[in-house]
Coordinates of C-alpha atoms (C1' of nucleotides) in Angstrom, one line a residue:
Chain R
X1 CA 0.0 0.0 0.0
X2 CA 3.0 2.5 0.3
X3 CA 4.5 4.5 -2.5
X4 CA 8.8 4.5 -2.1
X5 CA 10.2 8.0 -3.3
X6 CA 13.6 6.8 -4.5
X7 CA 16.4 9.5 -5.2
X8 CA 19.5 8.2 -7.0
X9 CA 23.1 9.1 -5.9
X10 CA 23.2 11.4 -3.2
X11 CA 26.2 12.9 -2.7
X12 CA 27.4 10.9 0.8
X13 CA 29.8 13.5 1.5
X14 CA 26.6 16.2 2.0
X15 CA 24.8 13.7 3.9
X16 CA 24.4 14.6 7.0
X17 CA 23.2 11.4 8.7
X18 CA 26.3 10.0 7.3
X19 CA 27.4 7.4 9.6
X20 CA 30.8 8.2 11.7
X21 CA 32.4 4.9 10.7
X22 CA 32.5 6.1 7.5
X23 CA 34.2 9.5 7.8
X24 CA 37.2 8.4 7.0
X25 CA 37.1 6.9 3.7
X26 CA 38.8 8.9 1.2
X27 CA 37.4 11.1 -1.5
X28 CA 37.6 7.9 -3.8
X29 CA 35.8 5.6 -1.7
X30 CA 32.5 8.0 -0.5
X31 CA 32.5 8.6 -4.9
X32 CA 31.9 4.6 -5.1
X33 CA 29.6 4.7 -2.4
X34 CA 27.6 7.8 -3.7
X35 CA 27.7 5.4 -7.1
X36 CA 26.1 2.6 -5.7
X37 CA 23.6 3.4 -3.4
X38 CA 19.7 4.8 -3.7
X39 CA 17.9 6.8 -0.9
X40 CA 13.9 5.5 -0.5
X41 CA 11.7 7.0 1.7
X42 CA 9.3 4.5 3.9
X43 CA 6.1 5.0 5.8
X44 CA 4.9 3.5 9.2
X45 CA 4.6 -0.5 9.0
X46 CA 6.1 -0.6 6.3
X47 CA 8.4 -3.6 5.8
X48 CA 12.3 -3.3 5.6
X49 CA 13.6 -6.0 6.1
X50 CA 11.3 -9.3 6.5
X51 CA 12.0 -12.4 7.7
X52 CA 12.6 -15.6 5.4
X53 CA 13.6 -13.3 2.1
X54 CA 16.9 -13.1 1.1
X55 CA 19.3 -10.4 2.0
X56 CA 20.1 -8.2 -1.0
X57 CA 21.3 -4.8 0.5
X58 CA 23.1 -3.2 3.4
X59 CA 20.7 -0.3 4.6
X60 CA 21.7 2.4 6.5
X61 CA 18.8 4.5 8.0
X62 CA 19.0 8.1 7.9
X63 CA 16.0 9.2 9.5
X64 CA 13.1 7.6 11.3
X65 CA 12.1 4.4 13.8
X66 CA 12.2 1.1 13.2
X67 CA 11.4 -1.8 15.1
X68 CA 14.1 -5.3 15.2
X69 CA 11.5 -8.2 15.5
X70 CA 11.6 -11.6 15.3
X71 CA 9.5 -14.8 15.4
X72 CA 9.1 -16.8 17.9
X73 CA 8.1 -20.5 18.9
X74 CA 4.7 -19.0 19.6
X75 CA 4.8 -14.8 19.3
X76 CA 6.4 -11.9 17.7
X77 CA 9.0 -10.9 19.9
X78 CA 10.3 -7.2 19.3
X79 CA 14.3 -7.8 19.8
X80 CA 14.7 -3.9 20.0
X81 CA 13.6 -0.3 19.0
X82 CA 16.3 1.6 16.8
X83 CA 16.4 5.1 15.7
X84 CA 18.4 7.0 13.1
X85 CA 21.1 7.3 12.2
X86 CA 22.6 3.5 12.1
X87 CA 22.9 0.5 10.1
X88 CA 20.2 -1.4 10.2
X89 CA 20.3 -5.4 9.9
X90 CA 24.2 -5.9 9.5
X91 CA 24.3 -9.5 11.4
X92 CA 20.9 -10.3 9.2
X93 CA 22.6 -9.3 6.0
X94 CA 26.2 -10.8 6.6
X95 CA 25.8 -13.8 8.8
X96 CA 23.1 -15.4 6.6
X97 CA 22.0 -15.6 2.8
X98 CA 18.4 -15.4 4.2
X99 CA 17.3 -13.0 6.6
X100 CA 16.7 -14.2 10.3
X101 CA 14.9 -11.5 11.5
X102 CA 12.1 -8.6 10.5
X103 CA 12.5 -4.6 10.7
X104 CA 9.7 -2.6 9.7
X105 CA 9.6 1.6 9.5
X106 CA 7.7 2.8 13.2
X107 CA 7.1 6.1 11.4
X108 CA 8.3 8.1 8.1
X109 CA 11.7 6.9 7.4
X110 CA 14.6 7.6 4.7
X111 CA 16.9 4.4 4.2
X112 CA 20.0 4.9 2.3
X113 CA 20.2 0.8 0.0
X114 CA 23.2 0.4 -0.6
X115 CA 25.1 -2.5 -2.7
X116 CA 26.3 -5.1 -1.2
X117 CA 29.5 -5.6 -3.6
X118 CA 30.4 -2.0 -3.0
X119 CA 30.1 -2.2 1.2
X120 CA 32.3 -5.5 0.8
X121 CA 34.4 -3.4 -0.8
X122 CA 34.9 -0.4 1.2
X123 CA 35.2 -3.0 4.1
X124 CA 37.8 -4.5 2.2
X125 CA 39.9 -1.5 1.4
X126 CA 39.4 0.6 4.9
X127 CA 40.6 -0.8 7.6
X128 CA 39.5 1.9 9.8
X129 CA 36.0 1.2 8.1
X130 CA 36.0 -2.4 9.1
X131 CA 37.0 -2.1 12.7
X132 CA 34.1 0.5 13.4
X133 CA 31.7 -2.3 11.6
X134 CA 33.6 -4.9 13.8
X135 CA 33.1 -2.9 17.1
X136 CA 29.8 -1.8 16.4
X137 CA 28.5 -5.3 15.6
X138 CA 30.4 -6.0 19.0
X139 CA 28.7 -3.4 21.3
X140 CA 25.2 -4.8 19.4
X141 CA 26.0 -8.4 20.8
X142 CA 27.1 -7.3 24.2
X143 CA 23.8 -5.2 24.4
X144 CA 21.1 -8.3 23.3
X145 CA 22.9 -10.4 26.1
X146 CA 21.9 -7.6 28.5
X147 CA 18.6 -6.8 27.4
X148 CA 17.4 -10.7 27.2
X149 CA 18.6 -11.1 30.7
X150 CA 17.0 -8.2 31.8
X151 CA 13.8 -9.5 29.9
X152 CA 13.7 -12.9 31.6
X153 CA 14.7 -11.9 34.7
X154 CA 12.6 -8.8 35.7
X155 CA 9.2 -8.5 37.0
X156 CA 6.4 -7.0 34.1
X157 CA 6.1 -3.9 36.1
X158 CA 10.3 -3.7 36.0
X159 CA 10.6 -4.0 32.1
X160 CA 7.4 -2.0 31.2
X161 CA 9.7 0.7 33.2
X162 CA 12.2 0.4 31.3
X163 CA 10.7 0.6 28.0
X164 CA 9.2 4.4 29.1
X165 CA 12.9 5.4 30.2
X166 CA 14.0 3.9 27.0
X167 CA 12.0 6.1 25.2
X168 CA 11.9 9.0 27.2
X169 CA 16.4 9.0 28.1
X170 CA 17.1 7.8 24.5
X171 CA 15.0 7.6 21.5
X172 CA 13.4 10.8 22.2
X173 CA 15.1 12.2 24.5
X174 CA 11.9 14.1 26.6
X175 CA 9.9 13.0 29.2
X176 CA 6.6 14.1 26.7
X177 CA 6.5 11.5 23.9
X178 CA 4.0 9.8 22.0
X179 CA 4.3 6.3 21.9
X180 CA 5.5 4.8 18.8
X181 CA 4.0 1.6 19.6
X182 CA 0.5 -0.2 20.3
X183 CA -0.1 -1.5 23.7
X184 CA 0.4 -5.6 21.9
X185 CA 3.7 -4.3 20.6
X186 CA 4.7 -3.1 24.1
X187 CA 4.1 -6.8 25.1
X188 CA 6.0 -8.1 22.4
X189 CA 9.0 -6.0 23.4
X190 CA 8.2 -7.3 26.8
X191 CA 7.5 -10.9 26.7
X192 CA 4.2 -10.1 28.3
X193 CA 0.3 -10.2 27.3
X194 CA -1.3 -6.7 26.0
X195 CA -3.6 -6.5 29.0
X196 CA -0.7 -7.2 31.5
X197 CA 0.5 -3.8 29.7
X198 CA -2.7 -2.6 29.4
X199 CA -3.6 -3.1 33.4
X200 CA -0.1 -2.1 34.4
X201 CA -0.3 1.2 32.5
X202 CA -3.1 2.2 34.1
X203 CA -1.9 1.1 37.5
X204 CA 1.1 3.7 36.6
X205 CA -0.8 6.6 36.0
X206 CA -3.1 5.9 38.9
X207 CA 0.0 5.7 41.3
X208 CA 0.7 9.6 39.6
X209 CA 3.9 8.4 37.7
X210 CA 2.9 8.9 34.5
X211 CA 0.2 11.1 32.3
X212 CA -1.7 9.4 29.4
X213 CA -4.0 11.1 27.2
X214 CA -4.4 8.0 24.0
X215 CA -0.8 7.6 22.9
X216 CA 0.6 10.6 24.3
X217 CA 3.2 10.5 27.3
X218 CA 4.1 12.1 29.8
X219 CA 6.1 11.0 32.3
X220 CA 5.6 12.9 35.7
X221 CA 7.5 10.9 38.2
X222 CA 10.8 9.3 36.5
X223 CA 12.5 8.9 40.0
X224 CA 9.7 5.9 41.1
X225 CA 10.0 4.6 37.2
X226 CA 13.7 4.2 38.1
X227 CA 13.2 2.5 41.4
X228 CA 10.7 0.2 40.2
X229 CA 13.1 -0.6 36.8
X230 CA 15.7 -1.6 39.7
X231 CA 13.0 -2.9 41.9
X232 CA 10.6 -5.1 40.2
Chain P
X1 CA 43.3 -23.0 43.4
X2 CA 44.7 -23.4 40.1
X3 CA 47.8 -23.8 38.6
X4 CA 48.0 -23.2 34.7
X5 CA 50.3 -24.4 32.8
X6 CA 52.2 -22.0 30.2
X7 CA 53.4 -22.9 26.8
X8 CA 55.3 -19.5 25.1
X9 CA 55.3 -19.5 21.3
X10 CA 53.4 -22.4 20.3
X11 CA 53.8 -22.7 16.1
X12 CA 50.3 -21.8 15.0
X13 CA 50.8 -23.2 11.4
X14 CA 50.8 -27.0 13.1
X15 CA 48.1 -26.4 15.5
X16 CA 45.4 -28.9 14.6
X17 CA 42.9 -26.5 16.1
X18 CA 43.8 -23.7 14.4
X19 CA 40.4 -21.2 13.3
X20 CA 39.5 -21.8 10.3
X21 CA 39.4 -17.9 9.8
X22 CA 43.1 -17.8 10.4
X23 CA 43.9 -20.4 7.2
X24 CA 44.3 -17.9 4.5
X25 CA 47.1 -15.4 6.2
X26 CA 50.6 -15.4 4.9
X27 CA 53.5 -17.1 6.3
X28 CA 54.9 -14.0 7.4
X29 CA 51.5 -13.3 9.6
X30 CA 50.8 -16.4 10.9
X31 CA 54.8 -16.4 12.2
X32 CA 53.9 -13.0 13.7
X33 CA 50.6 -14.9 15.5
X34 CA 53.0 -17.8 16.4
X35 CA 55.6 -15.1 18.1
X36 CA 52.5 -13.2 20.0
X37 CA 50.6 -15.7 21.7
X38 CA 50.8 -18.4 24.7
X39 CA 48.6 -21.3 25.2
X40 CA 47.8 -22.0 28.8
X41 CA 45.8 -25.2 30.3
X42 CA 42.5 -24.5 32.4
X43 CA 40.5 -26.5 34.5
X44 CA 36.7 -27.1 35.2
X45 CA 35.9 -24.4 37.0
X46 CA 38.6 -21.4 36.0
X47 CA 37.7 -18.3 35.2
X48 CA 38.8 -17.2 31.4
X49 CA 37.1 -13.9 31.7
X50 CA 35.5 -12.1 34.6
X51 CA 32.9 -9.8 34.0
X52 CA 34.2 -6.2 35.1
X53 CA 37.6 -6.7 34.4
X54 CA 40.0 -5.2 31.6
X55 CA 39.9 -7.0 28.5
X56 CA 43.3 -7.7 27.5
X57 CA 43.6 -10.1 25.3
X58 CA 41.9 -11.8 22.5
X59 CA 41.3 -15.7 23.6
X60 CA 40.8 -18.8 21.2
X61 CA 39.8 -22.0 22.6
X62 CA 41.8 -25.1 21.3
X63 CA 40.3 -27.7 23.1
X64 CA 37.1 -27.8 26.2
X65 CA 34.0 -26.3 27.1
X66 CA 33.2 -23.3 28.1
X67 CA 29.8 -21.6 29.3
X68 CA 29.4 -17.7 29.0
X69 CA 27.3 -16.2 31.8
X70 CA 26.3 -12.5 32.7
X71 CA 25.1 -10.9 36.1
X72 CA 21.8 -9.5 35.2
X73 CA 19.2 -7.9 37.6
X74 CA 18.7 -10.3 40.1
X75 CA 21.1 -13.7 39.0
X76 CA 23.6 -15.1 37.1
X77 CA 22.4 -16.2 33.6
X78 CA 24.3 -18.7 31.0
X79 CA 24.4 -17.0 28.0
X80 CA 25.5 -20.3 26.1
X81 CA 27.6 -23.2 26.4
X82 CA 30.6 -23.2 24.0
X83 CA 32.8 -25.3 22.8
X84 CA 36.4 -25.2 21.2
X85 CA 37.8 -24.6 18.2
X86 CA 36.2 -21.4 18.7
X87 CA 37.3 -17.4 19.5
X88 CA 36.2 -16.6 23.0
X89 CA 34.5 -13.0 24.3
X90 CA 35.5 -11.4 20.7
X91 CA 32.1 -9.2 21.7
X92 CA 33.5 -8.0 25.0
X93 CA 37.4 -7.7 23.8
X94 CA 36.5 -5.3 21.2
X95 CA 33.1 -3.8 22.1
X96 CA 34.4 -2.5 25.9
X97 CA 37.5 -1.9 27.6
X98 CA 35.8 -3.4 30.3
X99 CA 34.1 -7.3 29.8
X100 CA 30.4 -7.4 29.7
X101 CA 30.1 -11.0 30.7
X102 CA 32.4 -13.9 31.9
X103 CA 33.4 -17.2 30.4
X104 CA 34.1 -20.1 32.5
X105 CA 35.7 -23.6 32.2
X106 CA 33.2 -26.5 32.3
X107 CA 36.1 -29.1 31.5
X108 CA 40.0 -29.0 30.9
X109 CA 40.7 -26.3 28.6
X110 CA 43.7 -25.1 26.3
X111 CA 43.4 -21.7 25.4
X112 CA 45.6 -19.3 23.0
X113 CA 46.4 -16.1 24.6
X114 CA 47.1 -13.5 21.5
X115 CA 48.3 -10.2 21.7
X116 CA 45.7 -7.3 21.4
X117 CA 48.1 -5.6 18.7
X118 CA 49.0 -8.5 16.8
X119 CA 45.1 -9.6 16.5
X120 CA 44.3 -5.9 15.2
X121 CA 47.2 -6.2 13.1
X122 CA 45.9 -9.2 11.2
X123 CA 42.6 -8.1 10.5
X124 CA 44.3 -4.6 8.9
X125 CA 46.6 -7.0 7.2
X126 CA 44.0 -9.4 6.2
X127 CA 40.5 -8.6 4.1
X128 CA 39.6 -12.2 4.2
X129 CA 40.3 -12.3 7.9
X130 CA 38.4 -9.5 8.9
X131 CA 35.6 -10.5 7.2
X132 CA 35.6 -13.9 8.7
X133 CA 35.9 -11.9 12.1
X134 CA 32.6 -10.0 10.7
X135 CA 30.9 -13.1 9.6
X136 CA 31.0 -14.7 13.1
X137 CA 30.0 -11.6 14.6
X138 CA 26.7 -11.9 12.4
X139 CA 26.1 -15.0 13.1
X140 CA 26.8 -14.8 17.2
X141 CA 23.9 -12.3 16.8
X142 CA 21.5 -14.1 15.0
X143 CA 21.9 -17.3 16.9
X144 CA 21.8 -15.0 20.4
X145 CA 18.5 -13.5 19.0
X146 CA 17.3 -16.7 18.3
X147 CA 18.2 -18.3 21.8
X148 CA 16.4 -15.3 23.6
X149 CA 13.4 -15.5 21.7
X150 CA 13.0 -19.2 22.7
X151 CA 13.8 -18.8 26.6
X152 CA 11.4 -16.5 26.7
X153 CA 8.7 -18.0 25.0
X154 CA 9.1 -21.5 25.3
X155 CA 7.7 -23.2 28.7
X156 CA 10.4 -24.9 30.9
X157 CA 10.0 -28.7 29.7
X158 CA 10.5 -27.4 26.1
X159 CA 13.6 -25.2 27.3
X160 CA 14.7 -28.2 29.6
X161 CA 14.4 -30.2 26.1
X162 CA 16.3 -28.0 24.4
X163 CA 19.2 -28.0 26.4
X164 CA 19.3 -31.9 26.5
X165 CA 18.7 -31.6 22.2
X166 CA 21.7 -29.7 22.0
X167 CA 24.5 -31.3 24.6
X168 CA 23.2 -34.3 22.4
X169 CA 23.3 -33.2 18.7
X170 CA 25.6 -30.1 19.1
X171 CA 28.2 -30.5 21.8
X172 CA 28.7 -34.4 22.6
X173 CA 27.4 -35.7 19.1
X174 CA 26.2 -39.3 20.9
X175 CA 22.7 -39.5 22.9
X176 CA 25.0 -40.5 26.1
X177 CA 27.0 -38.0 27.9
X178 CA 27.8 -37.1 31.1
X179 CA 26.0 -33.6 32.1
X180 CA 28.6 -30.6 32.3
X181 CA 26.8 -28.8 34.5
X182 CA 24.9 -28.8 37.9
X183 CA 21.3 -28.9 37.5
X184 CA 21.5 -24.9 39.2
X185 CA 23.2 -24.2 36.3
X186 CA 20.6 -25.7 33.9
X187 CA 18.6 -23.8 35.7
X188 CA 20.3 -20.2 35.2
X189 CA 20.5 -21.8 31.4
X190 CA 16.9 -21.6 31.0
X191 CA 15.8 -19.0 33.4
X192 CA 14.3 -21.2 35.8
X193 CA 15.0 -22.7 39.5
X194 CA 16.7 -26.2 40.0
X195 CA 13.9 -27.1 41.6
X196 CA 11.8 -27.1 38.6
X197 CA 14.9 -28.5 37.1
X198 CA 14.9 -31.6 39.3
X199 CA 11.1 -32.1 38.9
X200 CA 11.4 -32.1 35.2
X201 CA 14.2 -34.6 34.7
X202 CA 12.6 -37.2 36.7
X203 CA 9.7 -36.5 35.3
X204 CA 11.3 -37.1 31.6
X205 CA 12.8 -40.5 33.2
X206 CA 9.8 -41.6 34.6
X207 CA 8.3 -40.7 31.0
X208 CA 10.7 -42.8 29.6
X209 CA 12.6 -40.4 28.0
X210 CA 16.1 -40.3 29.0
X211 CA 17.6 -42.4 32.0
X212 CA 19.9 -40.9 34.8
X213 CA 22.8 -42.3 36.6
X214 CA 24.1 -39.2 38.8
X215 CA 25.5 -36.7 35.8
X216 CA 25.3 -39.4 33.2
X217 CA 22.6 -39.2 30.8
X218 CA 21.2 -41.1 28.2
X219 CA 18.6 -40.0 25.9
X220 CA 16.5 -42.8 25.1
X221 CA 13.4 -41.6 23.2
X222 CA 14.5 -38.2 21.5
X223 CA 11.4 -37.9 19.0
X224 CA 9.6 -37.3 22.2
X225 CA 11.8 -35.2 23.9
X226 CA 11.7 -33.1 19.9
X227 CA 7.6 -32.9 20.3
X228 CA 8.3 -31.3 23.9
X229 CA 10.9 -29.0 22.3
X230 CA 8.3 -28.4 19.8
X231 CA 5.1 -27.9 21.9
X232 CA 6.0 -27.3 24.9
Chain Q
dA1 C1' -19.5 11.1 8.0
dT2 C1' -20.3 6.5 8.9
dA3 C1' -19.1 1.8 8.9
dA4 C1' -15.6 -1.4 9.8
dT5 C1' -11.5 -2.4 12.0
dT6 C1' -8.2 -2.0 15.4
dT7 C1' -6.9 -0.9 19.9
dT8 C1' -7.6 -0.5 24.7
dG9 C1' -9.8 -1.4 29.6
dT10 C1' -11.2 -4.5 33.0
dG11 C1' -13.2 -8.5 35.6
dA12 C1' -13.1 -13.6 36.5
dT13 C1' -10.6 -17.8 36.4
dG14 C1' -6.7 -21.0 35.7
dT15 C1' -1.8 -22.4 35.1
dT16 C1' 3.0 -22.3 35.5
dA17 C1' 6.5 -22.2 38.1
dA18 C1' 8.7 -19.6 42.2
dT19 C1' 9.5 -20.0 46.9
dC20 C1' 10.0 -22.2 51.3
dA21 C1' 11.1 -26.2 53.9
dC22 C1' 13.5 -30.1 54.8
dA23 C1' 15.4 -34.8 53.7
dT24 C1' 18.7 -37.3 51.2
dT25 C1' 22.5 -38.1 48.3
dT26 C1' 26.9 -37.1 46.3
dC27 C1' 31.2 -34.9 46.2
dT28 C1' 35.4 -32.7 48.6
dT29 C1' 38.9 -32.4 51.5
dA30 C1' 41.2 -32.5 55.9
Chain K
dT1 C1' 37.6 -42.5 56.2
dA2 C1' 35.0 -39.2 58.5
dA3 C1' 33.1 -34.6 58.4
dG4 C1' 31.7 -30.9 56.0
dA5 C1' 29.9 -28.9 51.9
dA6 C1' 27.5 -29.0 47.7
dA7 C1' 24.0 -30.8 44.9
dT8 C1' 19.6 -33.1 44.4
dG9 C1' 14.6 -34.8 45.4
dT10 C1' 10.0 -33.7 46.7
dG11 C1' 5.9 -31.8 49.0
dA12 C1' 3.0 -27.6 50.3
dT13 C1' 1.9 -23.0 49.5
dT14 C1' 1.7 -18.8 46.9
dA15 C1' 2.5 -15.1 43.4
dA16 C1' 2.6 -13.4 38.9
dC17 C1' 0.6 -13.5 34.7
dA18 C1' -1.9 -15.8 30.9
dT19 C1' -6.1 -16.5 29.0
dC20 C1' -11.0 -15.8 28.2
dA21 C1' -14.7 -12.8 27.8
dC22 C1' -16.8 -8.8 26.6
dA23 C1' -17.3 -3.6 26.5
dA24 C1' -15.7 0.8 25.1
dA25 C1' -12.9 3.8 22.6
dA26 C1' -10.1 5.3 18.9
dT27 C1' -8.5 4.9 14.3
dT28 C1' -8.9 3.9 9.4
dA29 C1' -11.3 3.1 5.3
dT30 C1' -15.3 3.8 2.2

DNA sequence: ATAATTTTGTGATGTTAATCACATTTCTTA
DNA sequence: TAAGAAATGTGATTAACATCACAAAATTAT
């Protein structure tokens, strides 16, 4: 249902969600990469990467939120909540022919495609390049071990929590927000049934913690959000 | 307790458990691997890494099992058990000065010590290297995705399952095996207490499904024990 | 705008597995 | 080999949530 604008070669040296680890390629290397890459323009739900189809492109998002999910024995489960700018789907793309997990576009988003030949390439001939890629994939791996612990080991009330100071400390940075996500989505990030959320939001707001007009946000009392993230 | 024993400068073109990632470097930089590493014995028990140390080295393991664990909220959780040849905490050497988890020895292990520098060294040196390095990464990732999207979903007989499906196929390649670790452990493996633990193995003997003599374990019917992995 | 669909709120009930308690067995080590 | 420590077995009780059921609200499509 969703029209892509598609703009060809953007110059990457103007762009300015360019990512870091690739300031240092020389003049040479950011021409291949303005040669071989194509910025399109996605709405909310749609699909960016899906699940079972093969890998074709490295994607680097520009703008925008997107949600990491895969599934499960029985569910969805939402592995994460990503926002601009970043690579998007590296371990998918690289560590298997076919991708092993889904992102989809939270809201209006601008992906830069670009080919895999020419990434291999650029990998190949900056070694400074490489080692950012390296540590980044790194610091992703180190974080899912954290977050999956956290997930299985805190209380519903403890990881619901930490999903408002998520969005409120990093993805957008205010303690007014609108939530990105529906209440079964929330669960899914969770490991929990909507109407555990659902209950548990309203037991929030009740206790004066938090303001919630539909899918707006506010958060009123971060310091008892903190203590129950540690608390359970 | 421990006492390891040290071997300096170990040849790495005639180690038989050399990574295959290593295969394709030169002469000149495998004799610069072979002059920057020491191999060192383990037992059951040492700590390789210890979460909240320095990392300081990059660690290959030649021979053994290891288990990778994290402190999260409220208890210790195995990440995974792991066994050689293999690259150890690669994650936490180059995604924080500072490891993120620990890694353990479940049996006698030999392990390669190798210089920070010299490993850096190699993957500048080395496209194909790197790329290998990158390609393990991915797939670390996608497995660790994978794995947290059953614990959480599956219930504990299908976890339980799981874990005696993979000592089986993955790490002892025969249906009889003697159990690496305590039934606590199995427990911190699938995020649930030894107690249930306990109940459910004798449960799965008295099924029929594997019999137990103290740690040693035979898996007797495993098409069952793959429709509990299955359905719970 | 209005119908259709999706999302959310909330009560009642049931299940899984945690926790507590304590006995028993197995492993360590002095 | 005996004593101490660690690991395991098993019952009783309880807590956290899932699930079911249905109503109400909000969003989207026609």
């Amino acid at each position: 249902m969703s029209k892509y604008s598609i703009n060809m070669n953007q110059d990457c040296r103007l762009c300015p969600f360019v990512s870091t680890a690739i300031e240092k390629l020389s003049d040479c290397q950011m021409q291949q990469l303005t040669d071989n890459h194509i910025v399109v323009s996605f709405k909310k739900g749609d699909p960016i990467i899906k699940q079972g189809t093969y890998s074709t492109n490295v994607i680097f998002l520009r703008s925008g939120l997107v949600k990491v999910h895969i599934t499960g024995p029985y569910s969805e489960q939402i592995v994460k909540i990503s926002k601009a700018p970043q690579y998007l789907g590296l371990p998918t793309t690289f560590g298997d022919a076919v991708n092993q997990y889904s992102i989809t576009a939270l809201d209006n988003c601008e992906l830069c495609f670009i080919d895999n030949t020419t990434f291999r390439q650029l990998l190949k001939e900056s070694e400074h390049f490489s080692y950012q890629i390296i540590q980044s994939l790194c610091r992703y791996e180190i974080e899912s071990f954290r977050r999956c612990a956290n997930r299985t080991q805190k209380l519903t009330r403890g990881n619901l929590a930490d999903v408002l100071l998520d969005f409120a400390n990093n993805i957008f940075q205010s303690d007014v927000f609108t939530i990105p996500i529906s209440q079964v989505e929330i669960g899914n990030l969770i490991d929990t049934s909507r109407e555990s959320v659902s209950r548990m939001l309203s037991e929030f707001e009740k206790d004066g913690i938090i303001r919630m007009t539909g899918k707006q946000m506010e958060i009123i009392n971060k310091k008892s959000l903190e203590l129950i993230s540690q608390n359970g």
